[in-house]
Amino acid sequence: MSEAPRPARAHTGGTGRDAVVVGGGLAGVTAALALADAGVRVTLLEGRPRLGGLAFSFQRGDLTVDNGQHVYLRCCTAYRWFLDRIEGAALAPLQNRLDVPVVDVDKPEGRRLGRLRRDPLPVPLHLGRSLAAYPHLSLAERVSVGRAALALKGLDPADPALDDQDFGSWLARHGQSARAIEALWDLVGVATLNAVAGDASLGLAAMVFRTGLLSEPGAADIGWAHVPLGDLHDRLARKALDSAGVRTELRTRVTSLSRHADGRWSVRTPGETIDTDAVVLAVPQRETHDLLPAGALDDPGRLLRIGTAPILNVHVVYDRPVLARPFLTALGTPVQWVFDRTAASGLREGQYLALSQSAAHDDIDAPVAHLRERYLPELERLIPGARTARVRDFFVTRERTATFAPTPGVGRLRPGARTKAPGLYLAGAWTATGWPATMESAVRSGVSAADAALGALGRPRPRRLFQFEEAA
Ligand SMILES: Cc1cc2nc3c(=O)[nH]c(=O)nc-3n(C[C@H](O)[C@H](O)[C@H](O)COP(=O)(O)OP(=O)(O)OC[C@H]3O[C@@H](n4cnc5c(N)ncnc54)[C@H](O)[C@@H]3O)c2cc1C
């Protein structure tokens, strides 16, 4: 980084065929692949030493650890396209059919297992039997949940009026008890929105529940990486980018962007200035704000008004297997979702569990010793096998800005892919995709930015890539 800046480098001399993508998270990698697949010469610049952004892996001794457990749903058609494109779909398979074990540890009679699963029936009957038998709600609550689900199906998530309301108040207005919110709506909503119902935009919540539970019978089937996330989002992504001819530069932080009188752009890094026809800025909202040239957005300050929300992962390595299921979720305990990461991490003996704690405002800054005292006894309540096992390792990963905060009103702060500066496009899970901050949102945003850039560069849109938009 100490070397003298190299002179400006132009790929094609302004033939409308080159682009620079800034940011190598899922949004940036997607945009780079989509542009390269359409014949554009692409340079991808990423500040860190790896691709994958917020969804990555690191080594801890012999263990390969994900910074946070990630799951996706069958309805995440863009992320599934991404997995296919990088030839990683087989490494992150979907359940054949939605089946979520829900253990309530707070019953007088001890632990009680319920399941959220689907039958091979049309919507909404596919969940009817599971809801009817769901032991964590009273009969009246189950009936009321069914009614609220049907009311939710009638909402239009794109209606801006919904974005100003909070989901919790809507649930209360639709007769949902505190227990129904805890044992059902928040069980799904906290993990997907990264906020409790009272803090979440009704528009985003309606989008999640309608798409996941009320669109297609299989929409909510869950998929997750059976390998470290880095195998997908870094190694395989890099391989796909290399094969597509993308020049990828890691450890390369972009410091400024500017547009010339002839309409071309200069992208500056500490070591190089690149001249290009189009720029896709696929970095988080704060970095976007800092890099945006004047006039590119009306009220760029709105980007700074998009809040963030934390996710904590608690990692526990036991000296023996304690959990027979690949994952479960819990009620009556601070533990939210528990995943078995043993095989994916490369652990040979014992079992490695990762607890994914969304909307973890209270825990995110707590010392490790405090979190250990809080979570190990809870795991013993939840998983009987943990009571007799020895803890070999305990550590946490903290992502303080894991997602944008899906608060009411956030919709009007999220910009689309196009800016007022010709040739400059925005991507990132936080942009206006209609989705909460997810891998799906990131990939969708990358596709939208590439699509807008291809239109402006006069390049054809590849049909297969954009198919998911037509299906939506
Ligand atoms: C712990 C955790 C758990 C999660 N769980 C789930 C889940 O279960 N399911 C799900 O779908 N989603 C989940 N998410 C959200 C998901 O990871 C993100 O929404 C998605 O990865 C965001 O991708 P992105 O490309 O928009 O942004 P980012 O991943 O933030 O990528 C932006 C990239 O830009 C780079 N950058 C920034 N500034 C510059 C610069 N000046 N120059 C060059 N590069 C720069 C950064 O280094 C980064 O790599 C989770 C996130 C976390 C943190």
Coordinates of C-alpha atoms and ligand atoms in Angstrom, one line a residue:
M1 CA 0.0 0.0 0.0
S2 CA 3.0 2.3 0.4
E3 CA 3.9 2.2 -3.3
A4 CA 3.3 5.4 -5.4
P5 CA -0.1 5.6 -7.1
R6 CA -0.1 4.0 -10.5
P7 CA -1.5 6.1 -13.4
A8 CA -5.1 5.8 -14.5
R9 CA -5.8 2.5 -16.2
A10 CA -8.5 2.2 -18.8
H11 CA -9.6 -1.2 -20.0
T12 CA -11.2 -0.4 -23.4
G13 CA -10.9 3.3 -24.0
G14 CA -14.6 4.1 -23.4
T15 CA -16.4 1.6 -25.7
G16 CA -19.1 1.1 -23.1
R17 CA -17.8 -2.3 -22.2
D18 CA -16.1 -1.9 -18.9
A19 CA -17.3 -1.6 -15.3
V20 CA -15.8 -1.5 -11.8
V21 CA -17.7 -3.2 -9.0
V22 CA -16.7 -1.9 -5.5
G23 CA -17.3 -4.4 -2.7
G24 CA -16.9 -8.2 -2.8
G25 CA -19.9 -9.2 -0.7
L26 CA -22.7 -11.2 -2.3
A27 CA -24.2 -8.1 -3.9
G28 CA -20.8 -7.2 -5.5
V29 CA -19.9 -10.7 -6.6
T30 CA -23.3 -11.1 -8.2
A31 CA -23.1 -7.8 -10.0
A32 CA -19.6 -8.7 -11.3
L33 CA -20.7 -12.1 -12.5
A34 CA -23.9 -10.7 -14.2
L35 CA -21.9 -8.0 -16.0
A36 CA -19.1 -10.3 -17.0
D37 CA -21.7 -12.9 -18.3
A38 CA -23.1 -10.2 -20.5
G39 CA -19.7 -9.5 -22.1
V40 CA -18.6 -6.5 -19.9
R41 CA -15.0 -6.4 -18.8
V42 CA -15.2 -6.2 -15.0
T43 CA -12.8 -5.2 -12.2
L44 CA -14.0 -6.2 -8.7
L45 CA -12.4 -4.3 -5.8
E46 CA -12.7 -5.6 -2.3
G47 CA -11.1 -4.0 0.8
R48 CA -10.7 -7.2 2.8
P49 CA -8.4 -10.2 2.0
R50 CA -11.5 -12.3 1.0
L51 CA -14.8 -12.3 -0.8
G52 CA -18.1 -12.9 0.9
G53 CA -18.6 -9.7 3.0
L54 CA -20.8 -10.4 6.0
A55 CA -21.1 -14.1 5.3
F56 CA -17.6 -15.6 5.8
S57 CA -15.5 -18.2 7.6
F58 CA -12.2 -18.1 9.5
Q59 CA -9.9 -20.6 11.2
R60 CA -9.7 -21.1 14.9
G61 CA -7.0 -23.8 15.3
D62 CA -8.3 -26.8 13.4
L63 CA -11.9 -25.5 13.4
T64 CA -13.3 -23.6 10.4
V65 CA -15.8 -21.3 11.9
D66 CA -18.6 -19.2 10.2
N67 CA -18.9 -15.7 11.5
G68 CA -22.6 -16.4 11.7
Q69 CA -25.0 -19.3 10.9
H70 CA -26.7 -18.5 7.6
V71 CA -29.9 -20.1 6.2
Y72 CA -32.0 -19.5 3.2
L73 CA -35.4 -20.6 2.0
R74 CA -36.6 -22.3 -1.2
C75 CA -38.3 -19.0 -2.1
C76 CA -34.9 -17.3 -2.2
T77 CA -34.7 -17.8 -6.0
A78 CA -31.9 -15.2 -6.5
Y79 CA -29.6 -16.7 -3.9
R80 CA -30.4 -20.1 -5.4
W81 CA -29.4 -18.8 -8.8
F82 CA -26.2 -17.5 -7.2
L83 CA -25.4 -21.0 -5.7
D84 CA -26.0 -22.6 -9.1
R85 CA -23.8 -19.9 -10.8
I86 CA -20.9 -20.6 -8.5
E87 CA -21.5 -24.4 -8.7
G88 CA -22.2 -24.5 -5.0
A89 CA -25.9 -25.6 -4.8
A90 CA -25.0 -29.2 -3.8
L91 CA -23.0 -27.9 -0.9
A92 CA -25.9 -25.9 0.6
P93 CA -28.9 -28.2 0.1
L94 CA -32.5 -27.5 1.0
Q95 CA -34.6 -29.7 3.2
N96 CA -37.0 -31.9 1.2
R97 CA -39.8 -30.5 3.2
L98 CA -40.0 -27.8 5.8
D99 CA -39.5 -29.3 9.3
V100 CA -38.5 -27.2 12.2
P101 CA -38.2 -28.8 15.7
V102 CA -39.4 -26.2 18.3
V103 CA -38.5 -27.2 21.9
D104 CA -40.2 -25.4 24.8
V105 CA -38.1 -25.7 27.9
D106 CA -40.4 -23.8 30.2
K107 CA -43.2 -26.3 30.6
P108 CA -44.2 -27.5 34.1
E109 CA -43.9 -31.1 32.8
G110 CA -40.4 -30.5 31.4
R111 CA -39.2 -30.0 27.8
R112 CA -41.8 -30.2 25.1
L113 CA -41.1 -30.7 21.4
G114 CA -43.3 -29.3 18.7
R115 CA -42.8 -29.1 15.0
L116 CA -43.5 -26.6 12.3
R117 CA -43.6 -28.7 9.1
R118 CA -45.5 -28.8 5.9
D119 CA -47.7 -31.4 4.1
P120 CA -47.7 -31.9 0.4
L121 CA -50.9 -29.8 0.0
P122 CA -51.7 -26.5 -1.6
V123 CA -51.3 -23.2 0.3
P124 CA -52.5 -22.6 3.0
L125 CA -53.5 -26.2 3.8
H126 CA -49.8 -27.2 3.6
L127 CA -49.3 -25.8 7.1
G128 CA -52.8 -26.5 8.5
R129 CA -52.1 -29.9 10.1
S130 CA -48.9 -28.7 11.7
L131 CA -50.6 -25.6 13.1
A132 CA -53.5 -27.6 14.3
A133 CA -51.1 -29.9 16.2
Y134 CA -48.7 -27.2 17.4
P135 CA -48.4 -27.9 21.1
H136 CA -47.0 -24.5 22.1
L137 CA -50.3 -22.6 21.5
S138 CA -53.8 -23.1 22.9
L139 CA -56.5 -24.1 20.5
A140 CA -57.9 -20.5 20.5
E141 CA -54.4 -19.2 19.7
R142 CA -54.0 -21.6 16.8
V143 CA -57.3 -20.6 15.3
S144 CA -56.4 -16.9 15.8
V145 CA -53.0 -17.5 14.1
G146 CA -54.7 -19.0 11.1
R147 CA -57.0 -16.0 10.8
A148 CA -54.1 -13.5 11.1
A149 CA -52.2 -15.5 8.4
L150 CA -55.0 -15.2 6.0
A151 CA -55.3 -11.4 6.8
L152 CA -51.6 -11.1 6.2
K153 CA -52.0 -12.8 2.8
G154 CA -54.4 -10.0 1.8
L155 CA -51.8 -7.3 2.4
D156 CA -49.6 -5.8 -0.4
P157 CA -46.1 -5.6 1.0
A158 CA -45.2 -3.0 -1.6
D159 CA -47.9 -0.6 -0.2
P160 CA -45.8 2.3 1.3
A161 CA -48.5 2.8 4.0
L162 CA -47.6 -0.6 5.5
D163 CA -44.0 0.3 5.8
D164 CA -44.9 3.1 8.3
Q165 CA -46.7 0.6 10.7
D166 CA -45.1 -1.8 13.0
F167 CA -45.8 -5.5 12.8
G168 CA -46.4 -6.0 16.5
S169 CA -49.3 -3.5 16.6
W170 CA -50.8 -5.2 13.6
L171 CA -50.6 -8.6 15.2
A172 CA -52.2 -7.2 18.4
R173 CA -55.0 -5.7 16.3
H174 CA -55.5 -9.1 14.8
G175 CA -56.0 -10.8 18.1
Q176 CA -52.5 -12.3 18.6
S177 CA -51.6 -13.0 22.2
A178 CA -48.2 -12.3 23.6
R179 CA -47.7 -16.1 23.6
A180 CA -48.6 -16.4 19.9
I181 CA -46.2 -13.7 19.0
E182 CA -43.4 -15.4 21.0
A183 CA -44.1 -19.0 20.0
L184 CA -44.8 -18.4 16.3
W185 CA -44.6 -14.9 14.8
D186 CA -41.3 -13.9 16.5
L187 CA -39.9 -17.4 16.2
V188 CA -39.8 -17.0 12.4
G189 CA -39.7 -13.2 12.3
V190 CA -36.7 -12.5 14.5
A191 CA -34.6 -14.9 12.5
T192 CA -35.6 -13.5 9.2
L193 CA -36.1 -9.8 10.0
N194 CA -33.5 -9.5 12.8
A195 CA -36.1 -7.6 14.9
V196 CA -39.0 -8.5 17.2
A197 CA -42.4 -7.8 15.7
G198 CA -42.8 -4.5 17.6
D199 CA -39.7 -3.1 16.0
A200 CA -40.3 -4.4 12.5
S201 CA -41.9 -2.7 9.5
L202 CA -45.3 -4.3 8.7
G203 CA -44.4 -4.1 5.0
L204 CA -41.2 -6.2 5.5
A205 CA -42.9 -8.6 7.8
A206 CA -45.8 -9.1 5.3
M207 CA -43.2 -9.7 2.6
V208 CA -41.4 -12.4 4.6
F209 CA -44.5 -14.2 5.8
R210 CA -46.4 -14.0 2.6
T211 CA -43.5 -15.1 0.4
G212 CA -42.1 -17.7 2.9
L213 CA -45.3 -19.3 4.2
L214 CA -48.2 -18.3 1.9
S215 CA -46.9 -18.3 -1.7
E216 CA -45.9 -21.8 -2.7
P217 CA -46.1 -24.9 -0.5
G218 CA -42.3 -25.4 -0.5
A219 CA -41.4 -21.8 -0.2
A220 CA -40.2 -22.0 3.4
D221 CA -38.1 -25.2 3.1
I222 CA -34.8 -24.4 4.7
G223 CA -31.3 -24.6 3.2
W224 CA -27.9 -24.0 4.7
A225 CA -24.3 -24.6 3.9
H226 CA -23.0 -28.0 4.8
V227 CA -19.5 -26.6 4.3
P228 CA -17.9 -23.4 5.7
L229 CA -19.5 -20.3 4.2
G230 CA -16.1 -19.3 2.9
D231 CA -16.1 -22.4 0.6
L232 CA -19.1 -20.9 -1.2
H233 CA -18.8 -17.1 -0.9
D234 CA -15.0 -16.9 -1.2
R235 CA -13.5 -19.9 -2.8
L236 CA -16.2 -20.9 -5.3
A237 CA -17.2 -17.3 -5.9
R238 CA -13.6 -16.5 -6.8
K239 CA -13.4 -19.5 -9.1
A240 CA -16.5 -18.4 -10.9
L241 CA -15.3 -14.8 -11.2
D242 CA -11.9 -16.0 -12.6
S243 CA -13.6 -18.2 -15.2
A244 CA -15.9 -15.3 -16.2
G245 CA -12.8 -13.2 -16.8
V246 CA -13.4 -10.8 -13.9
R247 CA -10.2 -9.1 -12.6
T248 CA -10.6 -9.4 -8.8
E249 CA -8.4 -7.3 -6.5
L250 CA -8.6 -8.1 -2.7
R251 CA -7.1 -5.8 0.0
T252 CA -8.0 -2.9 -2.3
R253 CA -10.1 -0.2 -0.6
V254 CA -11.7 2.3 -2.9
T255 CA -11.1 5.8 -1.5
S256 CA -13.1 8.0 -4.0
L257 CA -15.1 8.1 -7.2
S258 CA -15.5 10.9 -9.7
R259 CA -17.1 11.4 -13.0
H260 CA -15.3 13.1 -15.9
A261 CA -16.9 15.6 -18.4
D262 CA -17.0 12.8 -21.0
G263 CA -19.2 10.7 -18.7
R264 CA -16.5 8.2 -17.7
W265 CA -15.6 7.4 -14.1
S266 CA -12.4 7.4 -12.1
V267 CA -12.2 4.9 -9.2
R268 CA -9.4 5.6 -6.8
T269 CA -7.6 3.2 -4.5
P270 CA -4.4 3.8 -2.6
G271 CA -2.4 2.1 -5.4
E272 CA -4.2 2.7 -8.6
T273 CA -6.8 4.8 -10.4
I274 CA -9.1 2.9 -12.8
D275 CA -11.1 4.7 -15.5
T276 CA -14.3 3.0 -16.5
D277 CA -17.7 3.4 -18.1
A278 CA -19.8 2.2 -15.2
V279 CA -19.4 1.8 -11.4
V280 CA -21.5 -0.5 -9.2
L281 CA -21.1 0.5 -5.6
A282 CA -21.9 -2.6 -3.5
V283 CA -20.7 -1.5 -0.1
P284 CA -22.7 -0.9 3.1
Q285 CA -24.9 2.2 3.4
R286 CA -22.4 4.3 5.5
E287 CA -19.5 3.6 3.1
T288 CA -21.8 4.3 0.2
H289 CA -22.7 7.7 1.7
D290 CA -19.0 8.5 2.1
L291 CA -18.1 7.5 -1.5
L292 CA -21.2 9.0 -3.3
P293 CA -20.3 12.0 -5.5
A294 CA -22.3 15.2 -4.9
G295 CA -25.7 15.1 -6.6
A296 CA -25.8 11.3 -7.0
L297 CA -28.8 11.0 -4.7
D298 CA -31.5 13.4 -3.5
D299 CA -30.9 13.6 0.3
P300 CA -27.9 11.3 0.6
G301 CA -28.2 11.8 4.4
R302 CA -31.0 9.4 4.4
L303 CA -28.5 6.6 4.0
L304 CA -27.2 7.5 7.5
R305 CA -30.7 7.3 8.9
I306 CA -30.9 3.6 8.0
G307 CA -30.2 1.9 11.3
T308 CA -28.3 -1.3 11.9
A309 CA -29.1 -4.4 14.0
P310 CA -26.7 -6.9 15.6
I311 CA -26.4 -10.7 15.5
L312 CA -24.4 -12.7 18.0
N313 CA -23.3 -16.3 17.4
V314 CA -22.3 -18.4 20.4
H315 CA -20.0 -21.3 19.6
V316 CA -19.7 -24.3 21.9
V317 CA -17.5 -27.4 21.3
Y318 CA -18.5 -30.4 23.4
D319 CA -16.3 -33.4 24.0
R320 CA -19.1 -35.8 22.7
P321 CA -22.2 -35.6 20.6
V322 CA -25.1 -34.0 22.5
L323 CA -27.6 -33.2 19.8
A324 CA -28.9 -35.7 17.3
R325 CA -30.7 -33.1 15.0
P326 CA -29.1 -30.9 12.5
F327 CA -30.8 -27.9 14.1
L328 CA -33.6 -26.8 16.4
T329 CA -35.2 -23.7 17.8
A330 CA -36.3 -23.0 21.3
L331 CA -38.9 -21.3 23.5
G332 CA -38.7 -20.3 27.2
T333 CA -35.0 -19.6 27.0
P334 CA -32.8 -16.9 25.6
V335 CA -31.4 -19.5 23.2
Q336 CA -32.9 -18.9 19.7
W337 CA -31.6 -21.3 17.0
V338 CA -29.0 -24.1 17.5
F339 CA -27.1 -25.6 14.6
D340 CA -24.8 -28.6 14.5
R341 CA -21.7 -27.4 12.7
T342 CA -19.5 -30.4 13.5
A343 CA -19.0 -31.8 10.0
A344 CA -18.8 -28.4 8.3
S345 CA -16.1 -27.2 10.7
G346 CA -13.9 -30.2 10.2
L347 CA -14.2 -31.2 13.9
R348 CA -13.2 -34.9 14.2
E349 CA -14.3 -35.7 17.8
G350 CA -17.1 -34.3 19.9
Q351 CA -19.8 -31.9 18.6
Y352 CA -19.7 -28.2 17.7
L353 CA -22.9 -26.3 18.1
A354 CA -23.5 -22.7 16.9
L355 CA -26.2 -20.6 18.5
S356 CA -27.6 -17.9 16.2
Q357 CA -28.9 -15.0 18.3
S358 CA -30.7 -12.4 16.2
A359 CA -31.7 -8.9 17.4
A360 CA -29.1 -9.5 20.1
H361 CA -29.0 -5.9 21.4
D362 CA -28.7 -6.9 25.0
D363 CA -25.9 -9.4 24.5
I364 CA -23.8 -8.0 21.7
D365 CA -21.3 -6.2 23.9
A366 CA -21.4 -8.6 26.9
P367 CA -18.1 -10.1 28.0
V368 CA -17.4 -13.7 26.9
A369 CA -17.4 -14.9 30.5
H370 CA -20.9 -13.4 31.0
L371 CA -22.2 -15.0 27.9
R372 CA -20.7 -18.4 28.9
E373 CA -22.5 -18.1 32.3
R374 CA -25.7 -17.2 30.6
Y375 CA -25.8 -19.7 27.7
L376 CA -24.2 -22.9 28.9
P377 CA -26.8 -23.6 31.6
E378 CA -29.5 -22.7 29.0
L379 CA -28.1 -25.3 26.6
E380 CA -28.2 -27.9 29.4
R381 CA -31.9 -27.1 29.9
L382 CA -32.5 -27.4 26.2
I383 CA -30.3 -30.4 25.3
P384 CA -30.2 -33.1 28.0
G385 CA -27.0 -34.6 26.5
A386 CA -25.2 -31.3 27.2
R387 CA -25.6 -31.9 31.0
T388 CA -23.0 -34.6 31.1
A389 CA -20.7 -33.4 28.4
R390 CA -17.5 -31.4 28.9
V391 CA -17.2 -28.0 27.1
R392 CA -13.9 -28.1 25.2
D393 CA -14.2 -24.6 23.7
F394 CA -16.5 -21.6 24.0
F395 CA -16.3 -18.5 22.0
V396 CA -18.5 -15.9 20.4
T397 CA -18.6 -13.9 17.1
R398 CA -20.2 -10.5 17.2
E399 CA -21.6 -8.7 14.2
R400 CA -22.8 -5.4 15.4
T401 CA -24.0 -4.2 12.1
A402 CA -25.2 -7.6 10.8
T403 CA -28.2 -6.2 9.0
F404 CA -30.0 -2.9 8.5
A405 CA -32.7 -2.4 11.1
P406 CA -36.0 -3.2 9.5
T407 CA -37.8 -0.5 11.5
P408 CA -41.1 1.1 10.3
G409 CA -40.3 3.8 7.7
V410 CA -37.0 2.2 6.5
G411 CA -38.5 1.5 3.1
R412 CA -38.4 5.2 2.1
L413 CA -34.8 5.4 3.1
R414 CA -33.6 2.6 0.9
P415 CA -32.5 3.8 -2.6
G416 CA -32.9 1.7 -5.8
A417 CA -30.1 0.6 -8.1
R418 CA -30.1 3.8 -10.2
T419 CA -28.6 7.0 -9.0
K420 CA -28.9 10.5 -10.5
A421 CA -25.3 10.2 -11.7
P422 CA -25.3 8.4 -15.1
G423 CA -23.1 5.3 -15.0
L424 CA -23.2 4.9 -11.2
Y425 CA -25.3 2.1 -9.6
L426 CA -26.0 1.0 -6.1
A427 CA -26.2 -2.6 -4.7
G428 CA -26.3 -4.1 -1.3
A429 CA -28.8 -6.0 0.8
W430 CA -29.8 -2.6 2.3
T431 CA -31.0 -1.1 -1.1
A432 CA -34.6 -1.2 -2.2
T433 CA -35.2 -4.8 -3.0
G434 CA -38.3 -5.2 -1.0
W435 CA -36.5 -7.9 1.1
P436 CA -35.1 -7.7 4.6
A437 CA -31.2 -7.7 4.8
T438 CA -30.6 -11.3 3.6
M439 CA -28.4 -13.1 1.1
E440 CA -31.4 -13.0 -1.1
S441 CA -31.7 -9.3 -0.9
A442 CA -27.9 -8.9 -1.6
V443 CA -28.1 -11.1 -4.7
R444 CA -31.2 -9.4 -6.0
S445 CA -29.6 -6.0 -5.5
G446 CA -26.5 -7.1 -7.5
V447 CA -28.8 -8.4 -10.3
S448 CA -30.7 -5.1 -10.4
A449 CA -27.6 -3.0 -10.4
A450 CA -26.1 -5.1 -13.2
D451 CA -29.4 -5.0 -15.1
A452 CA -29.5 -1.2 -14.9
A453 CA -25.8 -0.9 -15.9
L454 CA -26.3 -3.3 -18.9
G455 CA -29.2 -1.2 -20.1
A456 CA -27.2 2.0 -19.9
L457 CA -24.1 0.3 -21.6
G458 CA -26.4 -0.9 -24.4
R459 CA -25.7 -4.6 -23.6
P460 CA -28.3 -7.3 -23.8
R461 CA -29.9 -8.6 -20.6
P462 CA -29.2 -12.3 -20.2
R463 CA -32.7 -14.0 -19.9
R464 CA -31.9 -16.8 -17.6
L465 CA -30.3 -14.6 -15.0
F466 CA -33.3 -12.3 -14.7
Q467 CA -35.9 -15.0 -14.8
F468 CA -36.6 -14.8 -11.0
E469 CA -37.9 -11.2 -11.5
E470 CA -40.5 -12.3 -13.9
A471 CA -41.6 -15.1 -11.6
A472 CA -41.9 -12.7 -8.6
Ligands
LIG1 C1 -24.1 -13.1 11.7 C2 -25.0 -12.9 10.5 C3 -26.0 -13.8 10.3 C4 -26.8 -13.7 9.1 N1 -27.7 -14.6 8.9 C5 -28.3 -14.6 7.7 C6 -29.2 -15.7 7.3 O1 -29.3 -16.6 8.0 N2 -29.7 -15.6 6.1 C7 -29.5 -14.6 5.2 O2 -30.1 -14.6 4.1 N3 -28.8 -13.5 5.6 C8 -28.2 -13.5 6.8 N4 -27.3 -12.5 7.1 C9 -27.3 -11.3 6.2 C10 -26.4 -11.5 5.0 O3 -25.1 -12.0 5.4 C11 -26.2 -10.1 4.4 O4 -27.4 -9.5 4.1 C12 -25.4 -10.2 3.0 O5 -24.3 -11.0 3.1 C13 -25.0 -8.8 2.7 O6 -24.3 -8.8 1.5 P1 -23.9 -7.4 0.8 O7 -23.0 -7.8 -0.4 O8 -25.0 -6.6 0.5 O9 -23.0 -6.6 1.8 P2 -21.6 -6.9 2.6 O10 -21.6 -8.4 2.9 O11 -21.5 -6.0 3.7 O12 -20.5 -6.6 1.5 C14 -19.9 -5.4 1.3 C15 -18.5 -5.5 1.0 O13 -17.9 -4.3 0.6 C16 -16.6 -4.2 1.1 N5 -16.2 -2.8 1.2 C17 -16.7 -1.8 2.0 N6 -16.2 -0.6 1.7 C18 -15.3 -0.8 0.7 C19 -14.4 0.0 0.0 N7 -14.3 1.3 0.2 N8 -13.7 -0.5 -1.0 C20 -13.8 -1.8 -1.3 N9 -14.6 -2.7 -0.6 C21 -15.3 -2.2 0.4 C22 -16.7 -4.9 2.5 O14 -15.4 -5.3 2.9 C23 -17.6 -6.1 2.1 O15 -16.9 -7.2 1.7 C24 -26.6 -12.6 8.3 C25 -25.6 -11.6 8.5 C26 -24.8 -11.8 9.6 C27 -23.7 -10.8 9.9

